XYZ file of C-alpha atoms in Angstrom:
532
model
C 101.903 56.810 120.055
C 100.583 58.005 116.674
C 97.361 57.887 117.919
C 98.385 60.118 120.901
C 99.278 62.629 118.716
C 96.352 62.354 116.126
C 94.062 62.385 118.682
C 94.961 65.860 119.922
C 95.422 66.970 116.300
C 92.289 66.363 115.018
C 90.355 67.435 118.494
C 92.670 70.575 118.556
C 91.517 71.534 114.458
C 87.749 70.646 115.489
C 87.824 73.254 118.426
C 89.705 75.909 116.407
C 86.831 75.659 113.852
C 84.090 75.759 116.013
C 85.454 78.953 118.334
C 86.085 80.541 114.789
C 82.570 80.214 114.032
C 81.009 81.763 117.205
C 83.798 84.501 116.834
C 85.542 83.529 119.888
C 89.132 83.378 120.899
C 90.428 80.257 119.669
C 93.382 80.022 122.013
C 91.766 80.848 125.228
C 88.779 78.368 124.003
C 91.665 75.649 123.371
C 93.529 76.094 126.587
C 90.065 75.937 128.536
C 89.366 72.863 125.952
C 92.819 71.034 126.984
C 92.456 71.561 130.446
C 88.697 70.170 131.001
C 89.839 67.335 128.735
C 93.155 66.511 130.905
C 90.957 66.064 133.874
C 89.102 62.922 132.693
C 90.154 60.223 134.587
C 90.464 57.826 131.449
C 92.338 60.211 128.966
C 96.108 59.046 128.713
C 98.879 61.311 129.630
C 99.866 63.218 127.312
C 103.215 64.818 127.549
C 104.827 68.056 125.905
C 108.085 67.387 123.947
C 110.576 70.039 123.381
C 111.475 68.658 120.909
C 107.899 68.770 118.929
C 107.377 72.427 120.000
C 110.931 73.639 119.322
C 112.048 72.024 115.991
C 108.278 71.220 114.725
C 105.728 73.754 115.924
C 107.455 76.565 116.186
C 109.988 77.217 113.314
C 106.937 77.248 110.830
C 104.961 79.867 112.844
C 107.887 82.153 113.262
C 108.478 81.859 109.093
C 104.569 82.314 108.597
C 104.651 85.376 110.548
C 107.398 86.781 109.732
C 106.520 86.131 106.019
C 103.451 88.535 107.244
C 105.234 91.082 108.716
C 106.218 94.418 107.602
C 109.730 95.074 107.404
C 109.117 98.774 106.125
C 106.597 99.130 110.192
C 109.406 96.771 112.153
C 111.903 99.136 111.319
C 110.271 102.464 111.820
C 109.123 101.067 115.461
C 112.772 99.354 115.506
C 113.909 101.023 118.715
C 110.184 100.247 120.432
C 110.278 96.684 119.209
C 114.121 95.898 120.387
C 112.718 97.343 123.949
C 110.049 94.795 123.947
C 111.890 92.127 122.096
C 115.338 92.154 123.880
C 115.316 94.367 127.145
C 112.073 92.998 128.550
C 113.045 89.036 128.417
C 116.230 90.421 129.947
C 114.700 92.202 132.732
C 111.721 89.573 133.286
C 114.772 87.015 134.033
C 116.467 88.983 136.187
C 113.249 90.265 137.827
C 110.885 86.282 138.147
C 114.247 84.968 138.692
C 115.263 86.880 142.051
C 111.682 86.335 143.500
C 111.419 82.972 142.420
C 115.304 82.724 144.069
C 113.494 83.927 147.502
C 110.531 82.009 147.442
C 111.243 78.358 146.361
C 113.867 77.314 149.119
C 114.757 74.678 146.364
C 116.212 77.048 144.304
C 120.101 78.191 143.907
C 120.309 81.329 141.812
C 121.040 79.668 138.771
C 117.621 77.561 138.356
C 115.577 80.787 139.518
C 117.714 83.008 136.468
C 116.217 79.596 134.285
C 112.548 79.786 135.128
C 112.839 83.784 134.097
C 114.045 82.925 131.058
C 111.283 80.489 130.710
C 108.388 82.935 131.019
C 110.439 85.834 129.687
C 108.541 85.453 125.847
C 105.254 86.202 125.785
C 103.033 84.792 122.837
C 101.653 87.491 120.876
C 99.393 85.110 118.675
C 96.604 85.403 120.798
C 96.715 89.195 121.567
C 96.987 89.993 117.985
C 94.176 87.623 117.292
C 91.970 89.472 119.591
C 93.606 92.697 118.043
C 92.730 92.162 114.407
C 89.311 91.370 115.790
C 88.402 94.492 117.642
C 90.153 97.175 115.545
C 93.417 97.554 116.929
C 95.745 100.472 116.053
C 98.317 99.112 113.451
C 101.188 100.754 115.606
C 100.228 98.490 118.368
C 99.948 95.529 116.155
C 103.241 95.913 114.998
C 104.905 96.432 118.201
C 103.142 92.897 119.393
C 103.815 91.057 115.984
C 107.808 92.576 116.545
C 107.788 91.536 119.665
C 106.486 88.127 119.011
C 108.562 86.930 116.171
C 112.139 88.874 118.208
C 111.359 87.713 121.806
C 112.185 84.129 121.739
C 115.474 84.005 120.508
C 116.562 86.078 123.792
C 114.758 84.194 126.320
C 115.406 80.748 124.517
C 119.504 81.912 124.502
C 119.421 83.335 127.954
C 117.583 79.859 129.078
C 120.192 77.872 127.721
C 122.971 80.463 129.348
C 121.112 79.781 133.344
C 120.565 76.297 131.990
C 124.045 75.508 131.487
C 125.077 77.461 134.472
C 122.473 75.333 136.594
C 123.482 71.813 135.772
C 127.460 73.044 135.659
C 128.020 72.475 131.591
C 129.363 76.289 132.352
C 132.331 77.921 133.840
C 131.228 81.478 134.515
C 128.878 84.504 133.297
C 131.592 85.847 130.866
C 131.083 82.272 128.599
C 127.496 82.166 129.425
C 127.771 85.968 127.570
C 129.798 84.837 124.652
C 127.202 82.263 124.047
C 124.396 84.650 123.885
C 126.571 86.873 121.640
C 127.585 83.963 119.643
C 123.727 82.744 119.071
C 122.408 86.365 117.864
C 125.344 86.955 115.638
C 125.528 82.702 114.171
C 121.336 83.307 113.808
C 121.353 86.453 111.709
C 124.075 85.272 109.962
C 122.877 81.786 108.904
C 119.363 84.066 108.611
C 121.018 86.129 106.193
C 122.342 83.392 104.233
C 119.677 80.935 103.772
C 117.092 84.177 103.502
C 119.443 85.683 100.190
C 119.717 81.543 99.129
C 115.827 81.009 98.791
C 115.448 84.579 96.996
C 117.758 82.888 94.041
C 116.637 79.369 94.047
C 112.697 80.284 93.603
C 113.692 83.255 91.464
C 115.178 80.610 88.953
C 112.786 77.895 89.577
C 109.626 79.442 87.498
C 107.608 76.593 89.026
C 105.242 78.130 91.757
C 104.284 74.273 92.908
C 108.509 73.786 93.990
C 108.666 77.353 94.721
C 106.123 76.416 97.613
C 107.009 73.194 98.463
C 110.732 75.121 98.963
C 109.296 77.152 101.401
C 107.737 74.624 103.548
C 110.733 72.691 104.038
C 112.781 75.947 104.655
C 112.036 77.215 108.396
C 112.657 73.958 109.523
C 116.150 73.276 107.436
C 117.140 76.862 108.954
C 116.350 76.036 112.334
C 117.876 72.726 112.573
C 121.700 74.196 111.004
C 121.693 77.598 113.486
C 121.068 75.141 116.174
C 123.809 72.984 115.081
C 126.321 75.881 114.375
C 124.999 76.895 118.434
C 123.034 80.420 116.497
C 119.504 81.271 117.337
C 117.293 78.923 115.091
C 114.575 81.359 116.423
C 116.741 84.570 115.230
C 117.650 82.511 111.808
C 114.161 81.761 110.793
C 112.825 85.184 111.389
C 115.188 86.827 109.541
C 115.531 84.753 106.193
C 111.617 85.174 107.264
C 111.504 88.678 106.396
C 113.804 88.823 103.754
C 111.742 86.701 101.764
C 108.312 88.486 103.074
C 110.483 91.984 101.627
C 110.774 90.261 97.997
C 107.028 88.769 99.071
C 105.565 91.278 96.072
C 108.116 89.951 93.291
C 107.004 86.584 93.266
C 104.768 84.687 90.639
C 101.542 85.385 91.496
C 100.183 81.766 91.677
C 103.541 81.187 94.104
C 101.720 84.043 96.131
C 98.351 82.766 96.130
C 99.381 79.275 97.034
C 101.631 80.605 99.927
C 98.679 82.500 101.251
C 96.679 79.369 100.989
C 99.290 76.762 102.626
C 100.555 78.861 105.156
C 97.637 79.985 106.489
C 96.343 76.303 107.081
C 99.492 75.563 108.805
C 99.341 78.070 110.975
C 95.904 77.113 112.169
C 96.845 73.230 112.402
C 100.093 74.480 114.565
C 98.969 77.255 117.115
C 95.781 75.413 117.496
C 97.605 71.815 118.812
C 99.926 74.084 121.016
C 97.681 75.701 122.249
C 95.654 72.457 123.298
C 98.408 70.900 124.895
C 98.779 73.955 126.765
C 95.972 72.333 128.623
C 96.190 68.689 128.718
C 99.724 69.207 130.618
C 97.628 69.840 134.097
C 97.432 66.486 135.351
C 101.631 65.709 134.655
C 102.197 68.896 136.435
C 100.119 68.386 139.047
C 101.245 65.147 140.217
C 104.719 66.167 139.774
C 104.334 68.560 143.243
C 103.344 65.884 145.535
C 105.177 65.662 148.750
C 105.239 69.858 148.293
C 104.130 72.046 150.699
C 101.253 73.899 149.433
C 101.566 77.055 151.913
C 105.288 77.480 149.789
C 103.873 76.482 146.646
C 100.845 78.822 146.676
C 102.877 81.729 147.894
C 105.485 80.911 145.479
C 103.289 80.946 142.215
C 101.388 84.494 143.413
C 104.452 86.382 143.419
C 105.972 84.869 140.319
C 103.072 85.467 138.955
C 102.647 89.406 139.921
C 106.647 89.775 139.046
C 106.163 88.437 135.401
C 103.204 91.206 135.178
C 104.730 93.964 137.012
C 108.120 93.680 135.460
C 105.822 94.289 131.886
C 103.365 96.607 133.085
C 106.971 98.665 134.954
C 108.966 97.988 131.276
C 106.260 99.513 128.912
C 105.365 102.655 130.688
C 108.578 103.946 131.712
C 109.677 103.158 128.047
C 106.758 104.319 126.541
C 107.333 108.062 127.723
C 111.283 108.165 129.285
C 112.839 108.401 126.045
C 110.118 111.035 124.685
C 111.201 112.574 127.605
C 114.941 112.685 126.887
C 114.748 112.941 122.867
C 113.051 115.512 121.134
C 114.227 113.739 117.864
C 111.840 110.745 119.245
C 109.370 112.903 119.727
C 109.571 114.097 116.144
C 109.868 111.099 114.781
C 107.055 108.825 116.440
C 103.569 109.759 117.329
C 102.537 110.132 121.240
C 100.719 106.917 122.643
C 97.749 107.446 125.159
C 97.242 106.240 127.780
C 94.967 103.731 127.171
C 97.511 102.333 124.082
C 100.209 102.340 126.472
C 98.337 100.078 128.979
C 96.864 97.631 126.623
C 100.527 96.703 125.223
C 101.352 96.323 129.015
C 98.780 93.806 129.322
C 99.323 91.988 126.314
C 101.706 89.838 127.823
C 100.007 86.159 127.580
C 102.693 82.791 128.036
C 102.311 80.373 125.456
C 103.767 77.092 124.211
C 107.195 77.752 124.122
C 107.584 78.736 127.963
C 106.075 74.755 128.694
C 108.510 73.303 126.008
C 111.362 75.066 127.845
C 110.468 73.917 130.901
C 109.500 70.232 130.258
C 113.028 70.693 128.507
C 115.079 71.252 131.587
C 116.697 67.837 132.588
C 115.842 65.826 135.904
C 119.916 65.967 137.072
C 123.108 67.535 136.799
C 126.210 67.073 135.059
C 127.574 65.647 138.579
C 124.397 63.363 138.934
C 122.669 65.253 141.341
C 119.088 66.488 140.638
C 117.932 69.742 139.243
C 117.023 72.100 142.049
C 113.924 72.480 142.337
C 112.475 71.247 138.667
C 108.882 69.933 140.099
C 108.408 73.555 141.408
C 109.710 74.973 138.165
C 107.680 73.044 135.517
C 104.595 73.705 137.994
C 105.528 77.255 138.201
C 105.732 77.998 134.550
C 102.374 76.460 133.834
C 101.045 78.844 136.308
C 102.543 81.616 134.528
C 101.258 80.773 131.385
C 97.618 79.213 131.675
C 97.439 82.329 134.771
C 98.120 85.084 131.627
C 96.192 83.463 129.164
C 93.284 83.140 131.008
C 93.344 86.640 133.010
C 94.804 88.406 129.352
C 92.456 86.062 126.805
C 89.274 87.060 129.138
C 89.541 91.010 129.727
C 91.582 91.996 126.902
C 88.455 92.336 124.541
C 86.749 94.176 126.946
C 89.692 96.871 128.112
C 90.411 97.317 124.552
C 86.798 98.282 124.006
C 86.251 100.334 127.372
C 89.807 102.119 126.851
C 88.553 103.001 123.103
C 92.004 101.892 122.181
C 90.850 101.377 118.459
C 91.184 102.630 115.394
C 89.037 103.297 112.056
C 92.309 101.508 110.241
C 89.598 100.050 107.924
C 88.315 102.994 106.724
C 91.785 104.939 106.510
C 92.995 101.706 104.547
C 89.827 102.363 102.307
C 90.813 105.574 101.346
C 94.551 104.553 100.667
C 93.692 101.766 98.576
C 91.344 103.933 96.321
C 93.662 106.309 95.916
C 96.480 103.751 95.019
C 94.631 101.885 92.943
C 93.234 105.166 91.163
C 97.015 105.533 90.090
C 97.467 102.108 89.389
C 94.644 102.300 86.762
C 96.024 105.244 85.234
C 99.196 103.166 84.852
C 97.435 100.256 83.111
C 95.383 102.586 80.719
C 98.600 104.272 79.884
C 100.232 100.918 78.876
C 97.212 99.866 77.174
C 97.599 103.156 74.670
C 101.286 102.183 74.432
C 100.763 98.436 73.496
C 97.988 99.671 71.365
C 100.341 102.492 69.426
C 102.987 99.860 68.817
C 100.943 96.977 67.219
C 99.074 96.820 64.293
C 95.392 98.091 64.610
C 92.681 95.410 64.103
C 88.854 94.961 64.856
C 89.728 92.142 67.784
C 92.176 94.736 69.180
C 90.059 97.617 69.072
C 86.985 95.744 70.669
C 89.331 94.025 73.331
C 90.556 97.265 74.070
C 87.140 99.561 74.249
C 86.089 96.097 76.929
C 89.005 96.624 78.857
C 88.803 100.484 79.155
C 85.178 100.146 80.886
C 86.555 97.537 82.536
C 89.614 99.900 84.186
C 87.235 102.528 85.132
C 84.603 100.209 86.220
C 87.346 98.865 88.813
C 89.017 102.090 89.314
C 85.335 103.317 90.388
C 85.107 100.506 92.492
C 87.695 100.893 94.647
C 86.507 104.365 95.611
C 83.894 102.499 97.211
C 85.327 99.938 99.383
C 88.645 97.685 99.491
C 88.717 95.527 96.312
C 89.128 91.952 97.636
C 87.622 89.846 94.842
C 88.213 89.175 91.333
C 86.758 92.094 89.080
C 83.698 90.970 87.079
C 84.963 89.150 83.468
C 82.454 90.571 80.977
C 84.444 89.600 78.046
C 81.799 87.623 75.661
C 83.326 88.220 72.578
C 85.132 84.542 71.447
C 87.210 86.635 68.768
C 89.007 89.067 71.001
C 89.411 86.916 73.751
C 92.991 86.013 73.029
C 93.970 89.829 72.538
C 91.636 90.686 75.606
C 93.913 87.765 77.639
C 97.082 89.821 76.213
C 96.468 93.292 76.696
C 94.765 92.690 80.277
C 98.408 91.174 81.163
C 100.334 93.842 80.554
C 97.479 96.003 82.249
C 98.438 94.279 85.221
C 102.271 93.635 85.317
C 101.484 97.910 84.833
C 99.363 97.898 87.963
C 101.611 96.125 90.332
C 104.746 98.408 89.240
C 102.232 101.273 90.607
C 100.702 100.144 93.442
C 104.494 98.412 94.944
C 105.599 101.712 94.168
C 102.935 103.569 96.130
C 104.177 101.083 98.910
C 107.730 101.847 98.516
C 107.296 105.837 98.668
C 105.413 105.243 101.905
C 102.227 106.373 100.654
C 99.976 102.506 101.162
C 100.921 100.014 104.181
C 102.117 96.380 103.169
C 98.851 95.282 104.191
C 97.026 97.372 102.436
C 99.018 96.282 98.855
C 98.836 92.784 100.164
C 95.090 93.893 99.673
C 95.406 94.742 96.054
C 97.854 92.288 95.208
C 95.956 89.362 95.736
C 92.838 90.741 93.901
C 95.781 91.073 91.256
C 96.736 87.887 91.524
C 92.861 86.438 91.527
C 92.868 88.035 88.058
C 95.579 86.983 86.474
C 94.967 83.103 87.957
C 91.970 83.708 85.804
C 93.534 84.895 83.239
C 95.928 82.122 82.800
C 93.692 79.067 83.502
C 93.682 76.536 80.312
């Protein structure tokens, strides 16, 4: 069984690497991958767990990207974001669900309600991928990282609402709504608790090694206790997420550079393996629908298919210009999309991993012993759905984003921002370099240390007018005798700098991104700095 799983692992890391190299979309090129490689004859079956996607795969990808994201942007685009991230799994249930209800005779109600929760979520990893790549606006980006990280805890609560429903565990709609009620409030809550409970423990650790090794642990400890107080592990993890991605710029700088590091890996080891066995499911699902009619079963997967596309493509343009329509506050507030902005979030809507793991999670009978309507057509159905999206998404997306001219010059206007942050953040540390100076006692190492790090300041500050500063400054410091007052003052230089450019951040004038940026080039410096 371990070698199963290592297998995979290993093949899914190997493929990542290589479609990273020929600057290709890794999870379209691992589906693809998965699926050529389930149809050998000889491979072994290979069969999704839940359990390994839920409570292994994806808690850590929800707390890497929500460690990423932006509270400040979420909650400017809050009321776009809750659209995507609440009211569209809601009406892609409702919506799959009633044609799925008319089209697979195998169906009652209940199971048709549980394959739209299924393929409610889309999985924003790959359309952001392919955003960051070809320049997408940062609103955009936003709204599909928001969406991401917020979308399934309601279509994983509203599953297990039809899912109860379907096999009888429930006695009506009104407890299947207190349950969904009871799983958003329990996962903020817990969220909320554990989130404020890691912001003390790593504030009074001081040891950046623990400080990580805290954070690994912690998506998966959060998930596991919503889950067994029946809250949203999904909802849980993204929130203590963000509140520790809010205090991201407070934290020891090595702490910082090893998150960036860790996570970063993780995330490639994760998505990459999902996204592989994405495609080695085909041959389980496939002989799962013999004895089916394939007249039904064709007819069946187009219009699921077409609903869980229409239902996005209806959501996001009536909700993209309705409430413009009705507010003039809105239309103060938040800038007009085009067209072409308007119809690339519609089509962003690619099924991932999750969507299987639900499915392959819905058991073979009832409560009264009787088997689950119609499961064959629903595992086979959801597969459709998602292989269908990332395939037709992963392989025009590029290309609509580029013919719509739905990009930005982000990099350039990020350019300008960080120059002119970092211009005041140089100001900063020369001012606390004259301060330090005025309060200590002049001597020759002082003076020399400080005339050094002067040309250094405007050397950098220079710099950075030029293009974003992503790597260490240059260290011309030769001088043996004022290197441990060079070390000294250069400290305070930079605790001055950070104040300055978090600040900029805080008054709205730099992105997070952007002083993620200058942070780490920070933080590059002071690792330097520091190293015995």
């Amino acid at each position: 069984m371990n070698a199963v799983l290592l297998g995979p692992l290993v093949g899914a890391v190997l493929v990542a690497a290589i479609a990273r190299h020929r600057q290709l979309s890794a999870p379209l090129v691992l589906v693809i991958a998965g699926l050529l490689v389930g149809l050998i004859p000889a491979m072994p079956e290979i069969v999704l767990r839940p359990d390994l996607v839920l409570f292994v795969i994806l808690p850590p990808l929800l707390w890497s990207a929500g460690l990423e994201s932006s509270f400040i942007n979420m909650r400017r685009n809050r009321r776009s974001i809750m659209l995507l991230a609440v009211g569209l799994p809601l009406a892609t249930t409702v919506a799959v669900g009633v044609v799925a209800y008319y089209t697979v005779p195998e169906f009652t109600l209940a199971a048709a309600l549980t394959l739209g929760a299924i393929v409610a979520p889309p999985d924003a990893v790959s359309a952001t991928a392919i955003g960051r790549r070809v320049g997408l606006p940062r609103r955009i980006m936003t709204l599909l990282g928001g969406e991401s990280l917020l979308n399934d805890a309601t279509a994983l609560t509203v599953y297990k609402v039809a899912l109860a429903a379907t096999i009888g565990a429930a006695t009506g709609w009104g407890m299947g709504l207190a349950t969904f009620a009871l799983a958003a409030v329990g996962g903020v809550v817990v969220g909320v608790v554990f989130g404020a409970l890691i912001v003390v423990i790593r504030a009074r650790l001081a040891d950046p090694l623990v400080e990580s090794a805290v954070g690994l642990v912690a998506p998966f400890v959060i998930y596991l206790v919503a889950e067994e107080v029946r809250g949203s592990g999904v909802l849980a993890v993204v929130v203590a997420a963000l509140i520790l991605g809010q205090r991201y710029t407070r934290a020891h700088y090595a702490t910082r550079l090893q998150d960036q590091a860790v996570w970063r890996a993780v995330q490639l080891v994760l998505e990459s393996l999902a996204f592989l066995l994405i495609g080695l499911q085909l041959p389980t699902v496939v002989q799962n629908m013999s004895g089916v009619r394939f007249s039904t079963l064709t007819v069946a997967s187009v219009a699921v298919f077409a609903a869980a596309l229409a239902v996005r493509a209806v959501w996001v343009v009536t909700f993209s210009y309705l409430p413009r329509m009705l507010s003039a506050g809105i239309r103060q507030r938040e800038p007009a999309p085009t067209p072409g902005q308007v119809f690339i979030l519609a089509w962003a809507g690619m099924r991932g991993v999750v969507s299987l793991a639900a499915a392959f999670g819905v058991p073979l009978t009832t409560l009264a012993g009787q088997r689950f309507p119609g499961r064959p057509q629903l595992v086979f159905l959801t597969f459709v759905v998602v292989v269908g999206t990332l395939l037709l998404h992963g392989l025009t997306l590029p290309w609509l984003i580029r013919r719509l001219g739905v990009r930005t010059d982000q990099d350039r206007r990020d350019a300008i921002a960080a120059a002119s942050a970092q211009d005041k953040a140089a100001r900063a540390a020369a001012d606390r370099l004259d301060e330090v100076l005025a309060s200590s006692e002049p001597s020759p190492a002082s003076e020399r240390a400080a005339d050094a790090l002067r040309t250094w300041n405007a050397r950098r500050r220079n710099a950075a007018r030029e293009r974003l500063r992503r790597l260490d400054p240059d260290n011309d410091d030769s001088d043996e005798t004022a290197a441990a007052a060079f070390r000294r003052l250069r400290l305070e230089m930079l605790a001055a700098e950070r104040a300055a450019l978090i600040t900029e951040r805080d008054d709205g004038r730099i992105d997070d991104q952007v002083l993620r940026t200058l942070l780490h080039g920070l933080d590059l410096e002071e690792a330097t700095l520091n190293l015995d």
